Coordinates of C-alpha atoms in Angstrom, one line a residue:
Chain Z
M22 CA 85.1 103.4 56.1
F23 CA 88.7 103.9 57.1
R24 CA 91.6 103.7 54.6
E25 CA 94.3 105.0 56.5
I26 CA 95.4 104.6 60.4
A27 CA 98.2 106.1 62.0
I28 CA 99.7 104.1 65.0
I29 CA 102.2 105.5 67.4
A30 CA 104.5 103.7 68.2
P31 CA 105.5 100.6 66.5
G32 CA 106.1 98.6 69.8
A33 CA 105.0 95.1 70.4
M34 CA 101.4 95.8 70.7
G35 CA 101.4 98.7 67.8
S36 CA 103.1 96.7 65.2
A37 CA 101.0 93.6 65.9
V38 CA 97.9 95.8 65.5
A39 CA 99.3 97.4 62.1
R40 CA 99.7 93.9 60.8
R41 CA 96.2 93.0 61.5
L42 CA 95.0 96.0 59.8
L43 CA 97.4 95.9 56.7
E44 CA 95.8 92.3 56.5
H45 CA 92.4 94.1 56.1
G46 CA 93.5 96.5 53.4
I47 CA 94.4 99.5 55.5
R48 CA 97.2 101.6 55.1
V49 CA 99.1 102.0 58.2
T50 CA 101.5 105.1 58.9
T51 CA 103.8 105.7 61.9
L52 CA 106.5 108.0 63.1
L53 CA 110.3 106.6 63.0
E54 CA 112.3 109.6 64.0
G55 CA 114.4 109.0 66.9
R56 CA 113.1 105.4 67.1
S57 CA 115.2 102.5 68.0
V58 CA 116.5 100.0 65.4
E59 CA 114.3 97.5 66.8
S60 CA 111.3 99.6 66.4
R61 CA 112.1 100.5 62.8
R62 CA 112.5 96.9 61.9
R63 CA 109.3 95.9 63.9
A64 CA 107.5 98.6 61.8
D65 CA 109.1 97.5 58.6
D66 CA 108.3 93.9 59.3
A67 CA 104.8 94.9 59.9
G68 CA 104.5 96.8 56.7
M69 CA 104.1 100.2 58.5
I70 CA 104.9 103.4 56.4
G71 CA 107.2 105.8 58.1
V72 CA 106.0 109.5 57.6
E73 CA 106.6 113.0 58.7
P74 CA 104.5 114.2 61.4
T75 CA 102.6 116.7 59.0
R76 CA 101.8 113.6 56.8
L77 CA 100.7 111.7 59.7
V78 CA 97.5 113.7 60.6
E79 CA 96.2 113.0 57.1
A80 CA 95.1 109.4 58.6
D81 CA 91.3 108.8 59.5
I82 CA 92.3 107.8 62.9
I83 CA 95.7 108.1 65.1
F84 CA 96.0 105.3 67.7
S85 CA 98.4 106.2 70.6
I86 CA 99.9 103.2 71.9
V87 CA 102.7 104.2 74.1
P88 CA 103.8 103.4 77.7
P89 CA 101.7 105.2 80.3
A90 CA 104.1 108.1 81.1
Q91 CA 104.4 108.8 77.4
A92 CA 100.6 109.3 76.7
L93 CA 100.4 112.9 77.4
P94 CA 103.7 114.1 76.0
L95 CA 102.7 112.2 72.7
A96 CA 99.4 114.1 72.7
E97 CA 101.1 117.4 73.2
T98 CA 103.5 116.6 70.3
I99 CA 100.7 115.7 68.0
A100 CA 98.1 118.4 69.1
P101 CA 99.7 121.4 67.1
L102 CA 99.8 119.4 64.1
L103 CA 96.3 118.7 64.4
R104 CA 95.4 122.2 64.9
Q105 CA 97.1 123.3 61.7
S106 CA 95.7 120.3 59.8
H107 CA 92.3 120.7 57.6
R108 CA 91.8 116.9 58.4
K109 CA 90.9 115.9 62.0
P110 CA 91.5 112.5 62.4
I111 CA 89.7 110.6 65.6
F112 CA 92.6 110.5 68.1
V113 CA 92.3 107.3 70.2
D114 CA 94.3 107.0 73.6
C115 CA 94.7 103.3 73.9
N116 CA 97.2 103.4 76.8
A117 CA 97.0 102.0 80.3
V118 CA 96.3 105.3 82.1
S119 CA 94.1 106.5 85.0
V120 CA 90.9 108.5 84.2
E121 CA 92.6 111.6 85.4
T122 CA 95.6 110.9 82.9
V123 CA 93.1 110.4 79.8
T124 CA 90.9 113.4 80.8
R125 CA 94.1 115.5 80.5
V126 CA 95.1 113.9 77.3
A127 CA 91.5 114.4 76.0
G128 CA 91.7 118.1 76.8
V129 CA 94.9 118.7 74.9
I130 CA 93.7 117.0 71.7
E131 CA 90.1 118.4 71.9
A132 CA 91.8 121.9 71.9
S133 CA 93.1 121.3 68.7
G134 CA 89.8 120.5 67.2
A135 CA 90.1 116.7 66.7
P136 CA 87.7 114.5 68.2
F137 CA 88.9 112.1 70.9
A138 CA 88.1 108.6 72.0
D139 CA 89.4 106.8 75.1
A140 CA 90.3 103.1 74.7
G141 CA 91.4 100.3 76.7
I142 CA 93.1 97.4 75.1
I143 CA 92.5 93.8 76.9
G144 CA 94.5 91.0 76.0
G145 CA 97.9 90.6 74.3
P146 CA 98.8 91.6 70.9
P147 CA 97.1 90.2 67.9
V148 CA 98.5 86.8 66.8
P149 CA 98.9 86.5 63.0
G150 CA 95.9 84.4 61.8
G151 CA 94.8 84.0 65.4
A152 CA 93.2 85.9 68.4
G153 CA 93.5 89.3 69.5
P154 CA 92.7 91.7 72.1
T155 CA 89.6 93.6 72.7
F156 CA 89.5 97.5 72.1
Y157 CA 86.9 99.0 74.5
M158 CA 86.0 102.5 73.7
S159 CA 84.4 105.3 75.1
G160 CA 83.4 108.9 74.6
T161 CA 81.0 110.1 71.8
P162 CA 83.6 109.8 68.8
A163 CA 83.8 106.2 69.7
L164 CA 80.5 105.6 68.1
E165 CA 82.4 105.7 64.6
L166 CA 84.9 103.4 65.8
D167 CA 82.6 100.3 65.9
A168 CA 83.5 100.0 62.0
L169 CA 86.9 98.9 63.4
N170 CA 85.3 95.4 63.6
D171 CA 85.2 95.4 60.0
V172 CA 88.8 95.7 59.7
G173 CA 90.0 93.2 62.0
L174 CA 90.0 94.8 65.4
Q175 CA 87.6 93.2 67.9
T176 CA 85.8 96.6 69.3
V177 CA 83.3 97.1 72.0
V178 CA 82.0 100.6 72.2
M179 CA 80.8 101.2 75.8
E180 CA 78.2 103.6 77.0
G181 CA 79.7 106.2 79.0
P182 CA 81.9 109.3 78.6
I183 CA 85.7 109.6 78.1
G184 CA 87.4 107.8 81.1
T185 CA 85.0 104.8 81.1
A186 CA 87.2 102.7 78.8
S187 CA 90.2 103.7 81.0
A188 CA 88.5 102.7 84.1
L189 CA 87.8 99.3 82.7
K190 CA 91.3 98.8 81.6
M191 CA 92.7 100.0 85.0
S192 CA 90.4 97.8 87.0
Y193 CA 90.8 94.6 84.9
A194 CA 94.7 95.0 85.0
G195 CA 94.5 95.9 88.6
I196 CA 93.0 92.4 89.1
T197 CA 95.1 90.4 86.7
K198 CA 98.5 92.2 87.2
G199 CA 97.9 92.7 91.0
L200 CA 97.3 88.9 91.5
T201 CA 100.5 88.3 89.6
G202 CA 102.4 90.7 92.0
I203 CA 101.0 89.5 95.1
A204 CA 101.8 85.8 94.2
A205 CA 105.3 86.7 93.1
A206 CA 105.8 88.7 96.7
M207 CA 104.4 85.7 98.6
I208 CA 106.5 83.1 96.7
L209 CA 109.7 85.0 97.4
A210 CA 108.5 85.4 101.1
A211 CA 108.1 81.6 101.3
V212 CA 111.3 81.0 99.9
R213 CA 112.8 83.1 102.4
G214 CA 111.0 81.6 105.1
G215 CA 111.9 77.8 104.0
A216 CA 108.2 77.1 103.3
A217 CA 108.5 77.0 99.6
A218 CA 108.2 73.3 98.9
S219 CA 105.1 73.1 101.4
L220 CA 103.5 76.2 99.7
H221 CA 103.9 74.7 96.3
K222 CA 102.1 71.4 97.4
E223 CA 99.4 73.0 99.2
L224 CA 98.5 75.4 96.2
G225 CA 98.5 72.3 94.0
L226 CA 96.0 70.6 96.5
S227 CA 93.7 73.3 97.1
Q228 CA 94.5 76.3 94.6
A229 CA 95.2 74.3 91.6
Q230 CA 93.7 76.8 89.2
L231 CA 96.0 79.6 90.7
L232 CA 99.3 77.7 90.6
Q233 CA 98.5 76.7 87.1
R234 CA 98.0 80.3 86.2
F235 CA 101.3 81.1 88.0
G236 CA 103.3 78.8 86.0
K237 CA 102.7 81.1 83.0
S238 CA 101.7 84.5 84.3
L239 CA 105.0 85.0 86.6
P240 CA 107.5 84.1 83.9
D241 CA 105.5 86.1 81.3
M242 CA 105.7 89.3 83.7
Y243 CA 109.5 89.6 84.2
P244 CA 110.3 91.4 80.9
K245 CA 107.3 93.4 81.3
A246 CA 107.7 94.3 84.9
Y247 CA 109.5 97.7 84.0
R248 CA 106.4 98.9 82.1
W249 CA 104.0 97.6 84.9
V250 CA 105.6 99.9 87.4
A251 CA 104.0 103.0 85.6
E252 CA 100.7 101.2 84.9
M253 CA 100.6 100.4 88.6
R254 CA 100.9 104.1 89.4
E255 CA 98.2 105.0 86.9
I256 CA 96.0 102.3 89.0
A257 CA 96.9 104.1 92.2
A258 CA 95.8 107.4 90.6
F259 CA 92.5 105.6 89.3
A260 CA 91.8 104.0 92.6
G261 CA 92.8 107.3 94.6
D262 CA 89.2 108.0 95.9
D263 CA 90.1 105.3 98.3
P264 CA 93.5 106.0 99.8
A265 CA 94.1 102.5 101.1
S266 CA 93.7 101.3 97.4
A267 CA 96.2 103.9 96.2
R268 CA 98.6 102.9 98.7
L269 CA 98.0 99.1 97.5
Y270 CA 98.9 99.9 94.1
Q271 CA 101.8 102.4 94.9
A272 CA 103.2 99.5 96.7
L273 CA 102.7 97.1 93.8
A274 CA 104.4 99.4 91.6
D275 CA 107.4 99.6 94.1
F276 CA 107.5 95.8 94.1
Y277 CA 107.4 95.5 90.3
E278 CA 110.3 97.8 90.4
T279 CA 112.4 95.5 92.5
I280 CA 111.3 92.6 89.9
A281 CA 112.5 94.6 87.0
D282 CA 115.7 95.7 88.6
D283 CA 116.6 92.1 89.5
Y284 CA 115.6 90.9 85.9
E285 CA 118.0 93.6 84.4
G286 CA 120.6 92.5 86.8
P287 CA 121.2 89.3 89.0
Q288 CA 118.0 87.6 88.2
A289 CA 118.2 86.1 91.8
N290 CA 114.3 86.6 92.4
T291 CA 113.4 85.5 89.2
Q292 CA 115.3 82.4 89.4
A293 CA 113.9 81.7 92.9
I294 CA 110.5 81.9 91.6
D295 CA 111.4 79.9 88.4
D296 CA 112.6 77.3 90.7
F297 CA 109.4 77.5 92.8
L298 CA 107.5 76.8 89.6
R299 CA 109.5 74.0 88.5
L300 CA 109.0 72.1 92.1
K301 CA 107.4 68.6 91.9
D302 CA 105.1 67.6 94.8
Chain N
M3 CA 98.2 58.6 122.2
F4 CA 96.4 61.7 123.3
R5 CA 93.6 61.7 125.8
E6 CA 93.0 65.3 126.5
I7 CA 93.6 68.4 124.3
A8 CA 92.9 71.9 125.7
I9 CA 91.7 74.6 123.0
I10 CA 91.8 78.4 123.5
A11 CA 89.5 79.6 122.5
P12 CA 86.1 78.4 121.3
G13 CA 85.6 80.4 118.3
A14 CA 84.6 79.4 115.0
M15 CA 87.7 77.2 114.4
G16 CA 88.5 76.1 117.8
S17 CA 84.9 74.6 118.6
A18 CA 84.8 72.9 115.2
V19 CA 88.2 71.5 116.0
A20 CA 87.0 70.4 119.3
R21 CA 84.0 68.7 117.8
R22 CA 86.1 66.7 115.6
L23 CA 88.5 65.7 118.3
L24 CA 85.5 64.6 120.4
E25 CA 84.1 62.4 117.7
H26 CA 87.4 60.5 118.0
G27 CA 87.1 60.1 121.7
I28 CA 89.3 62.9 122.8
R29 CA 88.5 65.0 125.9
V30 CA 88.6 68.7 125.1
T31 CA 88.8 71.4 127.7
T32 CA 89.0 75.2 127.4
L33 CA 88.7 78.4 129.3
L34 CA 85.5 80.1 129.5
E35 CA 86.1 82.7 132.0
G36 CA 85.4 86.1 130.7
R37 CA 84.1 84.8 127.3
S38 CA 80.9 85.8 125.7
V39 CA 77.5 84.2 125.9
E40 CA 78.1 83.1 122.3
S41 CA 81.5 81.5 123.0
R42 CA 80.1 79.7 125.8
R43 CA 77.4 78.5 123.8
R44 CA 79.5 77.3 121.0
A45 CA 81.8 75.4 123.7
D46 CA 78.9 73.8 125.2
D47 CA 77.4 72.6 121.7
A48 CA 80.8 71.3 120.8
G49 CA 81.1 69.2 124.0
M50 CA 84.0 71.2 125.3
I51 CA 84.7 71.2 129.0
G52 CA 85.1 74.7 130.7
V53 CA 88.1 74.5 133.2
E54 CA 90.0 76.4 135.5
P55 CA 93.4 77.6 134.2
T56 CA 95.3 75.5 136.6
R57 CA 93.7 72.3 135.2
L58 CA 94.0 73.4 131.6
V59 CA 97.5 72.7 131.8
E60 CA 96.8 69.0 132.7
A61 CA 96.0 68.2 128.9
D62 CA 98.5 66.3 126.7
I63 CA 98.5 69.4 124.2
I64 CA 97.2 72.9 124.3
F65 CA 96.1 74.5 121.0
S66 CA 96.1 78.3 120.9
I67 CA 93.8 79.3 118.4
V68 CA 92.9 83.0 118.6
P69 CA 93.0 86.2 116.7
P70 CA 96.5 87.2 115.9
A71 CA 96.7 90.0 118.4
Q72 CA 96.0 87.8 121.1
A73 CA 98.7 85.2 120.2
L74 CA 101.4 86.5 122.4
P75 CA 99.0 87.7 125.3
L76 CA 97.8 84.3 125.6
A77 CA 101.1 82.6 125.5
E78 CA 102.0 85.2 128.4
T79 CA 99.0 84.1 130.4
I80 CA 99.4 80.5 130.1
A81 CA 103.4 80.3 130.7
P82 CA 103.2 80.9 134.4
L83 CA 100.7 78.0 134.7
L84 CA 103.1 75.7 132.7
R85 CA 105.9 76.8 134.9
Q86 CA 104.3 75.8 138.0
S87 CA 102.8 72.4 136.7
H88 CA 104.4 69.0 136.7
R89 CA 103.0 68.1 133.4
K90 CA 104.6 70.2 130.6
P91 CA 101.8 69.7 127.4
I92 CA 102.8 70.6 123.8
F93 CA 102.0 74.0 123.4
V94 CA 100.8 74.5 119.7
D95 CA 100.4 78.1 118.2
C96 CA 97.8 77.8 115.5
N97 CA 97.6 81.3 114.8
A98 CA 98.0 83.4 111.8
V99 CA 101.0 85.2 112.8
S100 CA 104.4 86.2 111.2
V101 CA 107.5 84.3 111.7
E102 CA 108.7 87.1 114.3
T103 CA 105.6 86.8 116.5
V104 CA 105.7 83.1 116.4
T105 CA 109.3 83.0 117.6
R106 CA 108.5 85.5 120.4
V107 CA 105.5 83.1 121.4
A108 CA 107.9 80.2 121.6
G109 CA 110.5 82.0 123.7
V110 CA 107.8 82.8 126.2
I111 CA 106.5 79.0 126.3
E112 CA 109.8 77.5 126.1
A113 CA 111.1 79.6 129.0
S114 CA 108.3 77.7 131.0
G115 CA 110.0 74.4 130.2
A116 CA 107.1 73.4 128.0
P117 CA 107.6 72.2 124.5
F118 CA 106.5 74.4 121.7
A119 CA 105.1 73.7 118.0
D120 CA 104.4 76.2 115.2
A121 CA 101.3 75.3 113.4
G122 CA 99.5 77.0 110.4
I123 CA 95.9 76.1 109.7
I124 CA 95.0 75.8 105.9
G125 CA 91.4 75.8 105.2
G126 CA 88.2 76.5 107.0
P127 CA 87.0 74.9 110.3
P128 CA 86.1 71.1 110.0
V129 CA 82.5 70.1 108.8
P130 CA 80.7 67.6 110.9
G131 CA 81.2 64.5 108.9
G132 CA 82.9 66.2 106.4
A133 CA 86.3 67.8 105.1
G134 CA 88.5 69.8 107.5
P135 CA 91.6 72.0 107.3
T136 CA 95.2 70.8 107.3
F137 CA 97.4 71.6 110.2
Y138 CA 100.9 72.2 109.2
M139 CA 103.3 71.7 112.1
S140 CA 107.2 72.7 112.4
G141 CA 109.6 72.5 115.2
T142 CA 111.1 69.5 116.8
P143 CA 108.0 68.9 119.1
A144 CA 105.8 68.7 116.0
L145 CA 107.2 65.2 115.2
E146 CA 104.9 64.0 118.0
L147 CA 101.8 65.6 116.5
D148 CA 101.8 63.5 113.4
A149 CA 99.4 61.4 115.8
L150 CA 96.9 63.7 115.4
N151 CA 96.2 62.2 112.1
D152 CA 94.6 59.4 114.2
V153 CA 92.2 61.5 115.9
G154 CA 90.5 63.2 112.8
L155 CA 93.1 66.2 112.4
Q156 CA 94.8 66.2 109.0
T157 CA 98.1 67.0 110.2
V158 CA 101.6 67.5 108.0
V159 CA 104.7 67.6 109.8
M160 CA 107.1 69.8 108.1
E161 CA 110.9 69.7 107.9
G162 CA 112.1 73.1 109.4
P163 CA 112.2 74.9 112.6
I164 CA 109.7 77.2 114.7
G165 CA 108.4 79.6 112.2
T166 CA 108.5 77.3 109.0
A167 CA 104.6 76.5 109.5
S168 CA 103.8 80.1 110.1
A169 CA 105.8 81.1 106.8
L170 CA 103.5 78.6 105.0
K171 CA 100.5 80.0 106.6
M172 CA 101.4 83.7 105.9
S173 CA 102.3 82.8 102.3
Y174 CA 99.4 80.9 101.5
A175 CA 97.0 83.6 103.0
G176 CA 98.9 86.4 101.4
I177 CA 97.9 84.9 98.1
T178 CA 94.5 84.0 98.7
K179 CA 93.3 86.9 101.1
G180 CA 95.4 89.2 99.0
L181 CA 93.5 88.1 95.7
T182 CA 90.4 88.8 97.4
G183 CA 91.2 92.3 98.7
I184 CA 92.6 93.3 95.3
A185 CA 89.4 92.1 93.7
A186 CA 87.3 94.0 96.0
A187 CA 89.3 97.1 95.7
M188 CA 89.3 96.9 91.9
I189 CA 85.6 96.3 91.6
L190 CA 84.7 99.1 93.9
A191 CA 87.0 101.5 91.7
A192 CA 85.3 100.1 88.3
V193 CA 81.9 101.0 89.8
R194 CA 83.0 104.4 90.9
G195 CA 84.6 104.8 87.2
G196 CA 81.4 103.6 85.5
A197 CA 82.8 100.6 84.2
A198 CA 81.4 97.8 86.4
A199 CA 79.1 96.2 83.6
S200 CA 82.0 96.0 81.2
L201 CA 84.3 94.8 83.7
H202 CA 81.8 91.7 84.7
K203 CA 81.4 90.9 81.1
E204 CA 85.0 90.9 80.3
L205 CA 86.1 89.0 83.4
G206 CA 83.4 86.4 82.4
L207 CA 85.0 86.2 78.9
S208 CA 88.6 86.1 79.8
Q209 CA 88.8 85.2 83.5
A210 CA 86.0 83.1 84.1
Q211 CA 87.6 81.2 86.8
L212 CA 88.6 84.1 88.8
L213 CA 85.1 85.8 88.3
Q214 CA 83.6 82.6 89.9
R215 CA 85.7 82.5 92.8
F216 CA 84.9 86.3 93.4
G217 CA 81.2 85.1 93.5
K218 CA 82.0 82.9 96.8
S219 CA 85.2 84.7 98.0
L220 CA 84.0 88.2 98.4
P221 CA 80.8 87.9 100.2
D222 CA 82.5 85.1 102.5
M223 CA 85.2 87.7 103.3
Y224 CA 82.7 90.6 104.6
P225 CA 82.2 89.2 108.1
K226 CA 85.8 88.1 108.4
A227 CA 87.4 91.5 107.3
Y228 CA 88.0 92.6 110.7
R229 CA 90.1 89.6 111.4
W230 CA 92.0 89.9 108.3
V231 CA 93.2 93.4 109.2
A232 CA 95.3 91.8 111.8
E233 CA 96.3 88.9 109.6
M234 CA 97.5 91.4 107.1
R235 CA 99.6 93.3 109.4
E236 CA 101.2 89.9 110.5
I237 CA 101.8 89.1 106.8
A238 CA 103.4 92.6 106.2
A239 CA 105.7 91.9 109.0
F240 CA 106.4 88.3 107.7
A241 CA 107.3 89.8 104.4
G242 CA 109.4 92.7 105.7
D243 CA 112.6 91.7 104.4
D244 CA 111.1 93.3 101.2
P245 CA 110.0 96.6 101.9
A246 CA 107.7 97.1 99.1
S247 CA 105.9 93.6 100.0
A248 CA 105.4 95.1 103.6
R249 CA 103.9 98.0 102.2
L250 CA 101.7 96.1 100.1
Y251 CA 100.0 94.1 103.0
Q252 CA 100.0 97.4 105.2
A253 CA 98.0 98.8 102.4
L254 CA 95.7 95.7 102.3
A255 CA 95.1 95.7 106.0
D256 CA 94.0 99.5 105.6
F257 CA 91.7 98.3 102.8
Y258 CA 90.0 95.4 104.9
E259 CA 89.6 98.0 107.8
T260 CA 87.6 100.0 105.2
I261 CA 85.5 96.9 104.2
A262 CA 85.1 95.9 108.0
D263 CA 83.9 99.4 108.8
D264 CA 81.5 99.6 106.1
Y265 CA 80.1 96.2 107.0
E266 CA 79.4 97.4 110.4
G267 CA 77.8 100.2 109.3
P268 CA 76.2 101.5 106.0
Q269 CA 77.1 98.5 104.0
A270 CA 77.4 100.5 101.0
N271 CA 80.5 99.0 99.7
T272 CA 79.5 95.3 100.3
Q273 CA 76.3 96.1 98.6
A274 CA 78.0 97.6 95.6
I275 CA 80.2 94.4 95.4
D276 CA 77.2 92.1 95.8
D277 CA 75.4 94.3 93.0
F278 CA 78.6 93.6 90.8
L279 CA 78.6 89.9 91.2
R280 CA 74.6 89.6 90.4
L281 CA 75.4 91.3 87.0
K282 CA 74.0 89.3 84.1
D283 CA 76.0 89.9 81.1

């Protein structure tokens, strides 16, 4: 049974997972050095305990929950501490990274003597007293992590080596976030072409489920678009055995970059999408 | 009121539209010179009358319903006949082409003195005794085409110049066929990554509407993929004011080319998708 779990970092997902674990009697530690005021407040609110890096590796499990580009640097920071430590917690990479990236992360961690599991989180952060995401896990050490189901985290241990959980995460996100991207791109193109009202009406008639989905998925996306840029690049690498698929997700990364820039600045595109979604037929 | 409508060419859509018009008492002519045995049989079955090009322009309306790459060449073939003719039928480009392409087609036709309307067909070919697609029309001559509603063709006349109907068609197809493309790409990537069974199960749990849609939209796509290559390139041109969107649809064109090649040959990818869709969770 697990008593202490370390979660890096206390972002929206990490702090909500921490809160869920705390509700189930788990002590949750984290690193706060160099974190923003907002992260420190989130960690505090969730009941996470800020500790020194050398103390962090005393946990039973370390969850890495960071933006895709930080997955490997974080592992490289933690690996020397794991090497020096007598305790060897299971290091679980929960990030939206390609099979190639997670394999490199695994190599860094395993060289320290600590066991490594691959994880893909599907779904949004746990809601207090409500639903939570599913943690898909792969790699041999994942077998021990089935017990996370007993402490509030819905966990599915997959057959398959390290990389299998990330392949699931990438393909799932590729479909759901890919759909959001093409919808945003085509709505903006329809607006430019003077066809927005007709597109809204026709979608309502013949694609009502999609139109209803866009009403929530598009506005939810704007503040996350900057994170999705890196995630789309990971999906491009994941799909790289097919060059056309790789180019498709590279283009989606570039598109989300334009959305992120617009959202930080003039909000002309996000406003145009909002106006589209509010049309009455 | 319309008595005679020319439809080029007698493809799946063209011949089904012809049949619908014939059921409403319209005489439908077409060009058969140089067409395949299959096209001739389809035209014959639908009751279309094969005529000489000089006779074709005696119709009240000419519908151009051809693959995207043939839209401009067809207009260039018909324009000289229209110029020499006393009758000036409304030439209606119904093709899945960009605003840029349809504007060029319009220029060619209008130079002959014939009126031109832009149309976008949304939905599959009319089913005998059943539902049919919607013909969205734009451009001033489109106002006269509202009467097509009286002869079995659901027609919506849009406010807006030539290009508006094509913008609707492009953005609508960009969403629906874009979704089909990203789904195919990600299912194949999941298969390669050993995550197919988990992806199927998770989609069934959290994206049941999408999974159900894929069960029909993906197999329906294989035999059409070769046509969608050109359509995706038209959408890339249509979305070209945003370079990332243009690259996105260029990549989808390339992806559909790999699907079309596979379907003509080994059918390894289409088989892998079919196997995925048949998974039982």
